[in-house]
Tab-separated table of C-alpha atoms in Angstrom:
chain	number	residue	atom	x	y	z
A	1	MET	CA	28.750	138.232	-177.731
A	2	ASN	CA	28.590	134.962	-175.880
A	3	LYS	CA	28.993	135.009	-171.721
A	4	PRO	CA	31.522	133.297	-170.326
A	5	LEU	CA	31.263	129.460	-169.439
A	6	ASN	CA	31.240	129.413	-165.377
A	7	PRO	CA	32.590	126.517	-164.455
A	8	MET	CA	30.680	126.257	-161.145
A	9	GLU	CA	27.169	126.049	-163.043
A	10	SER	CA	25.377	122.934	-165.116
A	11	GLU	CA	24.057	123.288	-168.804
A	12	PHE	CA	21.649	121.413	-167.682
A	13	ALA	CA	18.187	122.779	-166.211
A	14	THR	CA	18.034	119.923	-163.661
A	15	ALA	CA	20.456	117.165	-162.087
A	16	GLU	CA	18.427	114.691	-164.021
A	17	ASP	CA	18.853	116.252	-167.174
A	18	ALA	CA	22.580	115.640	-166.002
A	19	ALA	CA	22.777	112.207	-164.863
A	20	ALA	CA	20.479	111.191	-168.018
A	21	TYR	CA	23.429	112.947	-170.534
A	22	ASP	CA	26.776	111.421	-168.705
A	23	ARG	CA	24.629	108.196	-168.885
A	24	TRP	CA	24.008	109.169	-172.501
A	25	PHE	CA	27.603	110.105	-173.426
A	26	ARG	CA	29.526	107.389	-171.500
A	27	ASP	CA	27.027	104.355	-173.748
A	28	GLN	CA	28.644	106.600	-176.563
A	29	VAL	CA	32.645	105.699	-175.917
A	30	GLN	CA	31.342	102.578	-174.626
A	31	ALA	CA	30.174	101.379	-177.648
A	32	ALA	CA	33.271	103.099	-179.795
A	33	LEU	CA	35.330	101.251	-177.636
A	34	ASP	CA	33.520	97.694	-178.678
A	35	ASP	CA	33.095	98.586	-181.980
A	36	PRO	CA	35.232	96.300	-184.155
A	37	ARG	CA	36.220	97.904	-186.487
A	38	PRO	CA	40.000	99.106	-187.239
A	39	SER	CA	40.541	102.918	-185.817
A	40	ILE	CA	41.647	105.338	-188.645
A	41	PRO	CA	44.478	107.565	-187.558
A	42	HIS	CA	43.841	110.675	-186.830
A	43	ASP	CA	46.149	112.390	-189.354
A	44	GLN	CA	43.564	110.588	-192.253
A	45	VAL	CA	40.765	111.707	-191.044
A	46	MET	CA	42.352	115.244	-190.745
A	47	ALA	CA	43.563	114.989	-193.789
A	48	GLU	CA	40.570	114.519	-194.919
A	49	MET	CA	38.401	116.658	-193.566
A	50	ARG	CA	40.760	119.549	-194.866
A	51	ALA	CA	39.600	117.991	-198.366
A	52	LEU	CA	36.452	118.243	-198.044
A	53	ILE	CA	36.374	121.255	-196.415
A	54	ALA	CA	38.481	123.471	-198.921
A	55	SER	CA	35.338	121.222	-201.398
A	56	LYS	CA	33.006	122.834	-200.025
A	57	ARG	CA	34.700	126.355	-199.924
A	58	ARG	CA	35.905	126.317	-203.892
A	59	LYS	CA	31.760	124.791	-204.523
A	60	ASN	CA	30.114	127.196	-202.528
A	61	LYS	CA	33.015	130.640	-203.572
A	62	PRO	CA	31.081	133.544	-204.702
A	63	THR	CA	31.568	134.207	-208.305
A	64	ASP	CA	33.204	137.602	-210.052
A	65	ALA	CA	30.082	138.581	-211.869
A	66	SER	CA	32.637	142.050	-212.925
């Protein structure tokens, strides 16, 4: 079983690793905000993902060989 995360402990080995991740994350967020393409509504994304998951489940469903 996984040990619960302690909010007082860092998941990074060093402060430098944490800072590098923070810079990367902020860069990713800024790139998303600066992206000129139109946004996709949340409901549309969720509907597409649900359909994709259902399709994968149907494709990977074991067949009844009896």
